[in-house]
Short mmCIF file of C-alpha atoms and ligand atoms in Angstrom, two decimals:
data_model
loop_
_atom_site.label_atom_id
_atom_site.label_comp_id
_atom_site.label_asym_id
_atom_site.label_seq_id
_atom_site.Cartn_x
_atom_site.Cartn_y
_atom_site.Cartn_z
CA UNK A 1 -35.68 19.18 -4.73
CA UNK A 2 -36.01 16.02 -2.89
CA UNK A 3 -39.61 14.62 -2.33
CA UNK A 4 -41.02 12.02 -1.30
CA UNK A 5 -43.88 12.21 -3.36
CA UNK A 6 -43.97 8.83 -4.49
CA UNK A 7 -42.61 6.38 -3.53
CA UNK A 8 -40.86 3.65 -5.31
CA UNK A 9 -43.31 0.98 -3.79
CA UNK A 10 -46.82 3.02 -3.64
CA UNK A 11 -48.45 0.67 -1.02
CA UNK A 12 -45.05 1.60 1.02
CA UNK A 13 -46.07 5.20 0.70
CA UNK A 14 -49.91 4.99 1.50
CA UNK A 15 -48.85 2.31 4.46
CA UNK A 16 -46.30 5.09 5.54
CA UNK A 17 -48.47 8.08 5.79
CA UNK A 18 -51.44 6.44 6.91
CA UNK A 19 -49.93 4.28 9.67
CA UNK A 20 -47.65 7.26 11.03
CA UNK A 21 -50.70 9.61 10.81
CA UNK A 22 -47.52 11.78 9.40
CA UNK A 23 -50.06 14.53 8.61
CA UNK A 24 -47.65 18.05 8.62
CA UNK A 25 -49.28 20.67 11.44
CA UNK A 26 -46.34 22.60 10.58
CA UNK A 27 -48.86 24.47 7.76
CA UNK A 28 -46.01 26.60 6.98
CA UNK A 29 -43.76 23.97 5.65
CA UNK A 30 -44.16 23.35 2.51
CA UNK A 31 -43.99 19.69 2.52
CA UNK A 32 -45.27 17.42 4.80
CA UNK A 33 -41.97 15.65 6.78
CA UNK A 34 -42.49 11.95 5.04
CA UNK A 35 -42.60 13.49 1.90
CA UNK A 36 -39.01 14.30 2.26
CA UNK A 37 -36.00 11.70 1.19
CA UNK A 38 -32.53 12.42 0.42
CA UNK A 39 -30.15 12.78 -2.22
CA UNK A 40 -28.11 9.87 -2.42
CA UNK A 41 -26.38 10.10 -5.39
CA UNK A 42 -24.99 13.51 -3.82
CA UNK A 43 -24.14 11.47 -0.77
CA UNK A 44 -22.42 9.02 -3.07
CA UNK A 45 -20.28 11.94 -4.94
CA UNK A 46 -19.16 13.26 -1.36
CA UNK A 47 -18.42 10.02 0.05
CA UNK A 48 -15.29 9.77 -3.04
CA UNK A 49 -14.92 13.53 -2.77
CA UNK A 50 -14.03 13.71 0.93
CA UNK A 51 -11.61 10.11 0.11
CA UNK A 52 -9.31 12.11 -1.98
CA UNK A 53 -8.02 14.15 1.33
CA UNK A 54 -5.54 12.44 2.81
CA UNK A 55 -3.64 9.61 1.01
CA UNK A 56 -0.35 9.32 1.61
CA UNK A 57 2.41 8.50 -0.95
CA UNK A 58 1.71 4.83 -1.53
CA UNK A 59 -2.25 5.85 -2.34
CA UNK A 60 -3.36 4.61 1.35
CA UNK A 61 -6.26 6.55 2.59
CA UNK A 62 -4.56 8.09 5.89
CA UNK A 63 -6.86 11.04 7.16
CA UNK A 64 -5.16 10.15 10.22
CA UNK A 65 -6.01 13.03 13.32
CA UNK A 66 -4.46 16.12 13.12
CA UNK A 67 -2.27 15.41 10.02
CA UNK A 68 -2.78 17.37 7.06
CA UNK A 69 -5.40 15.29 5.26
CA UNK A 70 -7.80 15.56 8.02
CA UNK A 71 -7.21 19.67 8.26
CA UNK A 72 -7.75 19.32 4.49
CA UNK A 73 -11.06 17.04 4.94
CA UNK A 74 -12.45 19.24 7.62
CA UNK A 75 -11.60 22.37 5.67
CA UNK A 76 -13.45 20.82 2.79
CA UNK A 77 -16.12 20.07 4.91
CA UNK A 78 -16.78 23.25 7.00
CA UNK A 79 -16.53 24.76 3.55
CA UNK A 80 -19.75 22.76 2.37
CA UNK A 81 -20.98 23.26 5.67
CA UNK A 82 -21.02 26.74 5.05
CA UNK A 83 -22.71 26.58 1.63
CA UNK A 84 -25.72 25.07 3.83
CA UNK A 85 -25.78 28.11 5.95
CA UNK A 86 -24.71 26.57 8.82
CA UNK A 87 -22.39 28.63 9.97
CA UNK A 88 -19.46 26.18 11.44
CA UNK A 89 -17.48 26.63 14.28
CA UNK A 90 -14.54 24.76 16.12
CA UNK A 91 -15.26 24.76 19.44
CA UNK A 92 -11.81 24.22 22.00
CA UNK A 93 -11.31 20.57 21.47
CA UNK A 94 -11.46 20.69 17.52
CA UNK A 95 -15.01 19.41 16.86
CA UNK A 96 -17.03 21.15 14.25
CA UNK A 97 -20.37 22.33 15.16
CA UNK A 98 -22.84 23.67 12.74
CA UNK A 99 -26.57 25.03 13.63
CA UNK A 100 -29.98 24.91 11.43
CA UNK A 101 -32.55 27.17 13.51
CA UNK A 102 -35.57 25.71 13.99
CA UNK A 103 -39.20 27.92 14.98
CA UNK A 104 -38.00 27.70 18.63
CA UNK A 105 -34.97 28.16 19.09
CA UNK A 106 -34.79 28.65 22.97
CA UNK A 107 -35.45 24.50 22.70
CA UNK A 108 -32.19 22.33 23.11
CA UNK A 109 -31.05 21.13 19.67
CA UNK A 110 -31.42 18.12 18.29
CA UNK A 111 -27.86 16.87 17.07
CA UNK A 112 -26.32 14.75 14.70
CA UNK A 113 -23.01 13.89 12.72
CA UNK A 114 -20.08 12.11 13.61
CA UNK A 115 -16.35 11.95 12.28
CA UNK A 116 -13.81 12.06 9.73
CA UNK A 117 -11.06 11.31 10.40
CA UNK A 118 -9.97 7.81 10.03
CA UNK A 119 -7.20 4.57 10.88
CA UNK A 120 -3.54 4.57 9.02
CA UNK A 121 -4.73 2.56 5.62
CA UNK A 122 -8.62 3.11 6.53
CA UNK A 123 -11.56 3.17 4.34
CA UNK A 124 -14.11 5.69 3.10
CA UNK A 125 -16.99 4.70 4.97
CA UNK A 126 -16.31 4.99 8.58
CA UNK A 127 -17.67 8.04 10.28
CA UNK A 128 -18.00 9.70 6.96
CA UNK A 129 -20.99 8.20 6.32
CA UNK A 130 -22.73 9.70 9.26
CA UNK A 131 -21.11 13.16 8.07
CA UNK A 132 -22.15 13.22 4.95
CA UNK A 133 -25.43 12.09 5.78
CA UNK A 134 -25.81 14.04 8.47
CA UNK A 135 -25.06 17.54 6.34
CA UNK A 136 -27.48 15.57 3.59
CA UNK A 137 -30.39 16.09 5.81
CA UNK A 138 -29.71 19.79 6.12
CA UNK A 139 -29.72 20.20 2.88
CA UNK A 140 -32.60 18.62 2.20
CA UNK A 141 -34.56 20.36 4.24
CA UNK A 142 -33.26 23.55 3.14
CA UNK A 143 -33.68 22.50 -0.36
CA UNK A 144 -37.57 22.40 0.63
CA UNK A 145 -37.97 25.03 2.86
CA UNK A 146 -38.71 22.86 6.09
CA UNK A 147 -38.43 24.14 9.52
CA UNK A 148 -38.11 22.16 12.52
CA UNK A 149 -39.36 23.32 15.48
CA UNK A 150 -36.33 22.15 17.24
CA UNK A 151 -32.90 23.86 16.22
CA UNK A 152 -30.89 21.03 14.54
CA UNK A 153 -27.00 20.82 15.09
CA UNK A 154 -24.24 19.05 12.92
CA UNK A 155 -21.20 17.76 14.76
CA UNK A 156 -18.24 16.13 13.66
CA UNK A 157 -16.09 15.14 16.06
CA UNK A 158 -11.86 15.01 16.66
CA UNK A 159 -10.01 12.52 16.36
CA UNK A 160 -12.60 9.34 16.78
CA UNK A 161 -10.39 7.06 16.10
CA UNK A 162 -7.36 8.04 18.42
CA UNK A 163 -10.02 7.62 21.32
CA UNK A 164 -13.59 9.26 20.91
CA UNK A 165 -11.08 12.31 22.35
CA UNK A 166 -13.67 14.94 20.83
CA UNK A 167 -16.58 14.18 22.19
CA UNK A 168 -15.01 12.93 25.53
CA UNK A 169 -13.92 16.60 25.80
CA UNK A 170 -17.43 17.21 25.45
CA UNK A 171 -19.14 15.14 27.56
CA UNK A 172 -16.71 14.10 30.60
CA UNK A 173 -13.73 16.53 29.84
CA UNK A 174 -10.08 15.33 29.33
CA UNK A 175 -7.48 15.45 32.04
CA UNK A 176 -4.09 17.02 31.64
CA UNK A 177 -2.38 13.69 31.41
CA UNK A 178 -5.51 12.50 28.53
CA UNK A 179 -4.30 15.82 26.66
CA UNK A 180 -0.65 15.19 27.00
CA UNK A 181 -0.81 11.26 25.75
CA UNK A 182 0.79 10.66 22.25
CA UNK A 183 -1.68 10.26 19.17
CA UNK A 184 -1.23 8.13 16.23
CA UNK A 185 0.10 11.12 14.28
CA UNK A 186 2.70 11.82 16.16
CA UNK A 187 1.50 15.28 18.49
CA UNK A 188 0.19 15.13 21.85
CA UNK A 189 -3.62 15.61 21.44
CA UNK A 190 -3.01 18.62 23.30
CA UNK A 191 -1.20 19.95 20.23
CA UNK A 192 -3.18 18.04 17.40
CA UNK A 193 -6.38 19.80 18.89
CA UNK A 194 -4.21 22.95 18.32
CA UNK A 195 -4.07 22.14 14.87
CA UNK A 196 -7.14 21.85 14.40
CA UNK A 197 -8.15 24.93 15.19
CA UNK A 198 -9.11 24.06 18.95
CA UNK A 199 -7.66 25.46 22.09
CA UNK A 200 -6.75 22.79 24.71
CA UNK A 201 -5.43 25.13 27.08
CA UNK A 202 -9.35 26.05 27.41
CA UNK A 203 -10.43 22.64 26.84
CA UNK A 204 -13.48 22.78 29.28
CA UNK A 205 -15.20 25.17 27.72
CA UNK A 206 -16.53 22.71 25.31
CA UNK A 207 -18.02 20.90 27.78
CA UNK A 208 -21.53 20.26 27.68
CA UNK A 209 -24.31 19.07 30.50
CA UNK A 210 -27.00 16.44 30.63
CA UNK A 211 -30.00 18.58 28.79
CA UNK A 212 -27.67 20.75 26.57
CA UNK A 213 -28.72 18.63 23.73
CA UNK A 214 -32.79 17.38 23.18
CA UNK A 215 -31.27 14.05 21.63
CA UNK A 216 -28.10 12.79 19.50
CA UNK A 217 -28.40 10.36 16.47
CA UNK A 218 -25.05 9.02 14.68
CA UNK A 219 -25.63 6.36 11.45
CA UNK A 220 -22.71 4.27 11.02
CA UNK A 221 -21.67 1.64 9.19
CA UNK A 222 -22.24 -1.78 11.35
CA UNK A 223 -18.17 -2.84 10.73
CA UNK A 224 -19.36 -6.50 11.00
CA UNK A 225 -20.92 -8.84 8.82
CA UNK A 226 -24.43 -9.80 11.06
CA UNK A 227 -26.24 -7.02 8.56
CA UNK A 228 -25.23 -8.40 5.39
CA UNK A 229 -25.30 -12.18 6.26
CA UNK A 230 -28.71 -11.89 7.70
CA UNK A 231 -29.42 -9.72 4.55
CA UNK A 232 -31.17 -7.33 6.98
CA UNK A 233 -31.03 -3.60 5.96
CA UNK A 234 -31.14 -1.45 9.40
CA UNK A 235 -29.28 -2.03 12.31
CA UNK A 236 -30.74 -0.60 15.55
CA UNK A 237 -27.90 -0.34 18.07
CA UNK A 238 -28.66 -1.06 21.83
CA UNK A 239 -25.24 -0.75 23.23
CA UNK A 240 -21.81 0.08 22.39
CA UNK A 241 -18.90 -1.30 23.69
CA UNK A 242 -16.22 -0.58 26.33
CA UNK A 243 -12.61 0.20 25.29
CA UNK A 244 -9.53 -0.21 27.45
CA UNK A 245 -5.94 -0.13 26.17
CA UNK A 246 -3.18 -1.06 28.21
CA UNK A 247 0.94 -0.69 27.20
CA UNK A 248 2.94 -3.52 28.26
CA UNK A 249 6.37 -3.74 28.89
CA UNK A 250 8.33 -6.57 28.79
CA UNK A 251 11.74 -6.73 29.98
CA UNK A 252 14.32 -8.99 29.70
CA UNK A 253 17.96 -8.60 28.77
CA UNK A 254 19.56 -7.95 25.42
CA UNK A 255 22.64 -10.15 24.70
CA UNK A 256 24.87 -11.60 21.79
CA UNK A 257 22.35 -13.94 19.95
CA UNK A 258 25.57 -16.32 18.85
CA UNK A 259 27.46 -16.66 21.99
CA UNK A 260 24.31 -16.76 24.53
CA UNK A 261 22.81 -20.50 24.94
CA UNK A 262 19.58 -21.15 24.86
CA UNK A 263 19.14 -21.53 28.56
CA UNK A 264 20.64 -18.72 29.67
CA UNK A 265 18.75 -15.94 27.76
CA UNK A 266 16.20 -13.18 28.85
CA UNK A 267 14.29 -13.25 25.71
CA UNK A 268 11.54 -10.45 25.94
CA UNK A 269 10.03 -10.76 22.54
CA UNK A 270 10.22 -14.81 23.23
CA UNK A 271 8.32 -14.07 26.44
CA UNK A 272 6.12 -11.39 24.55
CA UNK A 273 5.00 -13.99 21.89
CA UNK A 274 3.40 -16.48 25.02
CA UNK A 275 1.97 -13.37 26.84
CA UNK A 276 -0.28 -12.90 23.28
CA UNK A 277 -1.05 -16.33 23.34
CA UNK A 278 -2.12 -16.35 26.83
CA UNK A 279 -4.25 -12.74 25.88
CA UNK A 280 -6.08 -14.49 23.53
CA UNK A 281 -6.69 -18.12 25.82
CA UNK A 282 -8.22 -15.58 28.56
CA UNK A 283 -10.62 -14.16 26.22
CA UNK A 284 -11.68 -17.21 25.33
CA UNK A 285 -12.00 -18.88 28.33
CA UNK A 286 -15.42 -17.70 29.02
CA UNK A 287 -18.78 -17.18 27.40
CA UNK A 288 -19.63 -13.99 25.95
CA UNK A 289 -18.95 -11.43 22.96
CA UNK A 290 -16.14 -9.68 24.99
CA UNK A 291 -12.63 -9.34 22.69
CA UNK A 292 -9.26 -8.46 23.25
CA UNK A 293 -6.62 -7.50 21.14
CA UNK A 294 -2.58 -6.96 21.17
CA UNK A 295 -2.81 -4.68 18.03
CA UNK A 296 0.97 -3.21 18.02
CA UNK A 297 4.72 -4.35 19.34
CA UNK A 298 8.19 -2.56 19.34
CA UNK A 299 11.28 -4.57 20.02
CA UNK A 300 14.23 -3.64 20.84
CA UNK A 301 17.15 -3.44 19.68
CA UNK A 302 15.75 -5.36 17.11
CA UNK A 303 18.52 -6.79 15.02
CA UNK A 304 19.10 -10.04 14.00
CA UNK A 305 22.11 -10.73 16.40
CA UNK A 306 20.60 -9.58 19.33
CA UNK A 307 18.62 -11.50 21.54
CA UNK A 308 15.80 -8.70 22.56
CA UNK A 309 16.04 -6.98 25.43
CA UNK A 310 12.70 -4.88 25.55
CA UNK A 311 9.36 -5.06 23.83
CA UNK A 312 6.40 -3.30 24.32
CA UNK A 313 2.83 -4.46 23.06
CA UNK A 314 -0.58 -3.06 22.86
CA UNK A 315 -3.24 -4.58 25.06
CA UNK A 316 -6.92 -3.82 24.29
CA UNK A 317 -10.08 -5.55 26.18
CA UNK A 318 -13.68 -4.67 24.77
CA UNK A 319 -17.08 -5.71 26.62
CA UNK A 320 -20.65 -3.73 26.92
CA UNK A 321 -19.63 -4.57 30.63
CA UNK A 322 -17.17 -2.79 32.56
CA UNK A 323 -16.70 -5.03 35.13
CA UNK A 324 -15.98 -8.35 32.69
CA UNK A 325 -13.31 -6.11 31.01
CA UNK A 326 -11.68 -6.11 34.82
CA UNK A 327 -11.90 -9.64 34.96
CA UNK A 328 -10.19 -10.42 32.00
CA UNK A 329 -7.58 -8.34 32.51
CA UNK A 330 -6.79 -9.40 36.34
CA UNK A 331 -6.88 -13.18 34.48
CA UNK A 332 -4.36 -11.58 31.94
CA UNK A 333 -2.44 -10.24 34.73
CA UNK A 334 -1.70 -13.81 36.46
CA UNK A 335 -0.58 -15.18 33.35
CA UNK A 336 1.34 -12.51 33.02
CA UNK A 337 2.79 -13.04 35.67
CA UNK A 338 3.48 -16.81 35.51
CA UNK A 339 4.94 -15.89 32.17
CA UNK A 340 7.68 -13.96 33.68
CA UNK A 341 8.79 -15.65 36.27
CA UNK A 342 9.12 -18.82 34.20
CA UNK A 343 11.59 -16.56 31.51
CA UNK A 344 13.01 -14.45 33.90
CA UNK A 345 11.70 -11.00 32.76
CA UNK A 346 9.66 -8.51 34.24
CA UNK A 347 6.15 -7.51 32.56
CA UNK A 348 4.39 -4.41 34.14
CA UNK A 349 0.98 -2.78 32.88
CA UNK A 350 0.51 1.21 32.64
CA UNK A 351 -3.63 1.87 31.80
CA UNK A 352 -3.81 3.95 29.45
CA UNK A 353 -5.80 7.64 29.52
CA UNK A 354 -8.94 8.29 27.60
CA UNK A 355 -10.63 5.11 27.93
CA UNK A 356 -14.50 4.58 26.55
CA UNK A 357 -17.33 3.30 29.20
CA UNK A 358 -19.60 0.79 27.71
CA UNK A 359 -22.87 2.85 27.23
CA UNK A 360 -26.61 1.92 26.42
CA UNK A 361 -28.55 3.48 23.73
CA UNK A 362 -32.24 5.07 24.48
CA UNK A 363 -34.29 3.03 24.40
CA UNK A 364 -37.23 5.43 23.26
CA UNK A 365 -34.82 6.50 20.58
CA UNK A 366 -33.97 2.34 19.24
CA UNK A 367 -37.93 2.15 19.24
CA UNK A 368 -38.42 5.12 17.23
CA UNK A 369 -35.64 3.75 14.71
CA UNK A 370 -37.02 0.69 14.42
CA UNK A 371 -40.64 1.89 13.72
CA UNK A 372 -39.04 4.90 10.97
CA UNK A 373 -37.41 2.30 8.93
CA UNK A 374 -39.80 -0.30 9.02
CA UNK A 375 -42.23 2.20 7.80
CA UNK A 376 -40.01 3.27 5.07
CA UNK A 377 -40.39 -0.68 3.91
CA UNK A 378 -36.79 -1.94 5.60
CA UNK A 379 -35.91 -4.83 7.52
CA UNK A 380 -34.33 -3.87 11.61
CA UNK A 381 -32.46 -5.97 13.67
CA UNK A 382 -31.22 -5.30 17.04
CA UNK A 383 -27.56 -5.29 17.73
CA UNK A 384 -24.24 -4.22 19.97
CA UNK A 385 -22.23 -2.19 18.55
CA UNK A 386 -18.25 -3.92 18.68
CA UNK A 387 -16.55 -0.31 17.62
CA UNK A 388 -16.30 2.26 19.44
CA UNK A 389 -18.20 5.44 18.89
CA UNK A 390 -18.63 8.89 20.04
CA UNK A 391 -22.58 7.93 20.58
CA UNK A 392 -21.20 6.33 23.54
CA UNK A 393 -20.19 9.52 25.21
CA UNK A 394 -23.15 11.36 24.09
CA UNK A 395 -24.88 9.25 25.77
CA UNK A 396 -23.75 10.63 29.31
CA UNK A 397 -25.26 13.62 28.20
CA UNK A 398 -28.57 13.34 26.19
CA UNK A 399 -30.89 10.16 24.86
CA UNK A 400 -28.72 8.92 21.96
CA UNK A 401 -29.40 6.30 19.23
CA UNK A 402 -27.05 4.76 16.65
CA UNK A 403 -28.67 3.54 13.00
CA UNK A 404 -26.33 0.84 11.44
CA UNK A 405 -26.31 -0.46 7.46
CA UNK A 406 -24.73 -3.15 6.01
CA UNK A 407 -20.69 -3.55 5.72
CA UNK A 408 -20.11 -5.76 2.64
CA UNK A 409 -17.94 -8.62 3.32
CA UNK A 410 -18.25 -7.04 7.10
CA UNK A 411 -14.77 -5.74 6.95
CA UNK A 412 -13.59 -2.01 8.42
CA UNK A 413 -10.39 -0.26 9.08
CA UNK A 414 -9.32 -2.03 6.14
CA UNK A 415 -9.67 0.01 2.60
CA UNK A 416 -11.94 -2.38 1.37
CA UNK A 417 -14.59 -1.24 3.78
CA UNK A 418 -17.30 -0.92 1.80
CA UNK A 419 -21.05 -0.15 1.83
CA UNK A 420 -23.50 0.37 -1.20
CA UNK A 421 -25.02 3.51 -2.21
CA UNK A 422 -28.48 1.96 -1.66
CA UNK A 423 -27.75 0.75 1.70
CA UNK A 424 -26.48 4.70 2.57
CA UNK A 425 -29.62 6.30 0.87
CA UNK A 426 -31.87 3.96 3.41
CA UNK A 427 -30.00 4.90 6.23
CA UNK A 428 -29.78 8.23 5.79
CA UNK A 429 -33.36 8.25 5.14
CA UNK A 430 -33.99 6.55 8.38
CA UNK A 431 -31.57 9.13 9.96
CA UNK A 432 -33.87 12.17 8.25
CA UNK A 433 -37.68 10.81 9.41
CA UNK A 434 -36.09 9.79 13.11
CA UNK A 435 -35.03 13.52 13.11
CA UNK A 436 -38.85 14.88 11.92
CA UNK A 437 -40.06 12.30 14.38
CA UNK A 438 -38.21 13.40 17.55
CA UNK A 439 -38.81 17.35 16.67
CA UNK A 440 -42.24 16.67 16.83
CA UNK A 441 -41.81 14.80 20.28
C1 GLV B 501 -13.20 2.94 16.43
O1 GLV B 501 -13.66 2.71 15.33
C2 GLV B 501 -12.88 1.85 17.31
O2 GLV B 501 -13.80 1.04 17.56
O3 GLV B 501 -11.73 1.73 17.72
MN1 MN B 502 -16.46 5.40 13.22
MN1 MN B 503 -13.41 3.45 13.23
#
């Protein structure tokens, strides 16, 4: 049993109770809500637990979407899930929903979780975090008998990573052609949704509207170093960016590498390698936190005797405004195509499906974070959030928040993301009292 009876600063504790006038109305719960604080050693134990799904053969974490490891994970999460009384389901686009009654439960639930699947050679933090924690708190309060008033719901979405594709089912839908694109594993989402358990061919029936859901809270790892180099121990997210991925395709024309001089060649890879270049002078050209990214290339033939004939590249433009990402990329576009004319080849840009709208937080929510964990003694700091995040399409639908702890070394997608156990604990605590705080409105 997890209490906050004391704790382990007592002026903290006094300040805490006092100042929130925390006082429990709810005379039937045993505890009053501050008095409740997680587990975090069992947090700690999961967090290595849930790592073990999904590493391919040269030990690289790859719960990758709809391969096995992430079927295993979620298995081995619905299974806990269960064990909590939660009762998971998979609702048509794969994401797993559990439900905690609360005393009312014709009120809309408050909801929480977020994902676990992760990048080809990820790390264990990412989305997990929020999972873990997220089932944490429903343990916790089952461990001490507390009803909400407010039902309380536990989602963890599909496939995050390959595009925030479960919760955009939830919140916008996904159109045919967003079903049909390829995911990093290798199926169509339409058919990696299927493997999960979820039934695309019904896809809108997951759908949700704006009041389904009271509020939705995700805590995250920050995936930057601002946190840690500020030594600051609670982010408070205010907006999350926009994503949009473009394929590029770069012809040219593939000849004999020995008998074709140099002034006579069609070099696409030649012509690919200045159209990255010129990517990255565009995003730099102006003021502002916006990025942009060529992340992947193919070439082809690709041999060493063949000048190449085709390449394609990744193009990906991030901003918490839409309308700078256009910018850039009609900037891009020029060079582009400056770039081909000048090595006679042809570049043309197909925009991809299932791309993420920038999207504020609520800002009632950010002010209730900030107050919860500076009350439980931390230090806040506003921020944007760079990654992407399913918050961001929750937020279409309901006031959503994000709570952010320190990445050490601020590195992510990388298998030495890393966060400490402390730095979890606080958050998830954080996640917890802004839960008892918005049930009691
Ligand atoms: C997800 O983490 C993303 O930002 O791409
Ligand atoms: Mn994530
Ligand atoms: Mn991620």
């Amino acid at each position: 049993m997890h209490r906050r009876a004391f704790l382990k600063t007592s002026t903290l504790s006094i300040a805490g109770v006092t100042a929130l006038g925390f006082t429990n109305t709810q005379s039937n719960n045993p505890f009053s809500s501050n008095q409740l604080t997680v587990n975090g050693k069992r947090m700690e134990r999961r967090i290595f637990e849930l790592a073990k799904f999904g590493v391919d053969e040269k030990g690289r974490g790859y719960r990758v979407a709809y391969t096995k490891g992430d079927i295993e994970g979620r298995a081995w999460f619905m299974e806990l899930m269960k064990k909590a009384g939660l009762n998971p389901t998979i609702d048509t686009a794969g994401n797993i929903i559990g439900r905690r009654n609360g005393k009312n439960n014709t009120l809309k639930p408050i909801s929480f979780g977020s994902h676990i699947d992760m990048v080809p050679d990820g790390g264990n933090y990412d989305g997990t975090l929020g999972s873990i924690a997220a089932l944490e708190v429903m343990e916790i309060l089952n461990e001490n008998k507390f009803i909400t008033e407010h039902p309380l719901e536990l989602i963890i979405f599909a496939n995050e990573e390959g595009g925030t594709i479960g919760s955009k089912a939830m919140t916008e839908g996904l159109t045919k052609d967003g079903l049909q694109q390829k995911s990093q594993s290798g199926l169509t989402h339409a058919e990696g949704i299927k493997a999960l358990g979820g039934d695309p061919e019904n896809i809108a029936s997951c759908l949700r509207r704006k009041g389904d859901v009271h509020a939705w809270l995700e805590l995250h790892i920050e995936q930057g170093g601002i946190l840690e180099r500020e030594k600051i121990q609670i982010g408070v997210v205010e907006g999350i960016v926009g994503i949009v991925h473009w394929e590029v395709l770069i012809e040219g024309f593939a000849n004999h590498a020995g008998a074709t001089p140099m002034n006579m060649r069609q070099d696409a890879l030649l012509a690919a390698s200045r159209f990255i270049i010129a990517v990255n002078e565009v995003i730099n050209s102006v003021q502002g936190s916006q990025v942009g990214t060529v992340g992947k290339i193919n070439v082809q033939p690709g041999a060493y005797n063949v000048i190449p004939g085709k390449v394609t590249v990744g193009l990906e433009i991030r901003d918490l405004n839409a309308e700078k990402i256009e910018m850039l990329f009609k900037e891009i576009e020029k060079r582009a195509a400056v770039i081909a004319q000048e090595s006679k080849t042809k570049i043309s840009f197909e925009r991809q499906p299932n791309e993420s709208k920038p999207a504020l937080t609520d800002k009632k929510l950010q002010q209730l974070i900030n107050t919860t964990a500076k009350e439980l003694g931390f230090s806040t700091k506003l921020m944007q959030s760079g990654a992407g995040h399913d918050s961001q399409h929750m937020a279409d639908i309901a006031p959503s928040a994000m709570i952010f702890i320190p990445s050490i070394g601020g590195i992510s997608h990388s298998p030495k993301e890393f966060s400490t156990a402390t730095d979890m604990e606080n958050g998830a605590n954080v996640l917890l009292q802004t839960i008892l705080k918005v049930d009691k409105g």
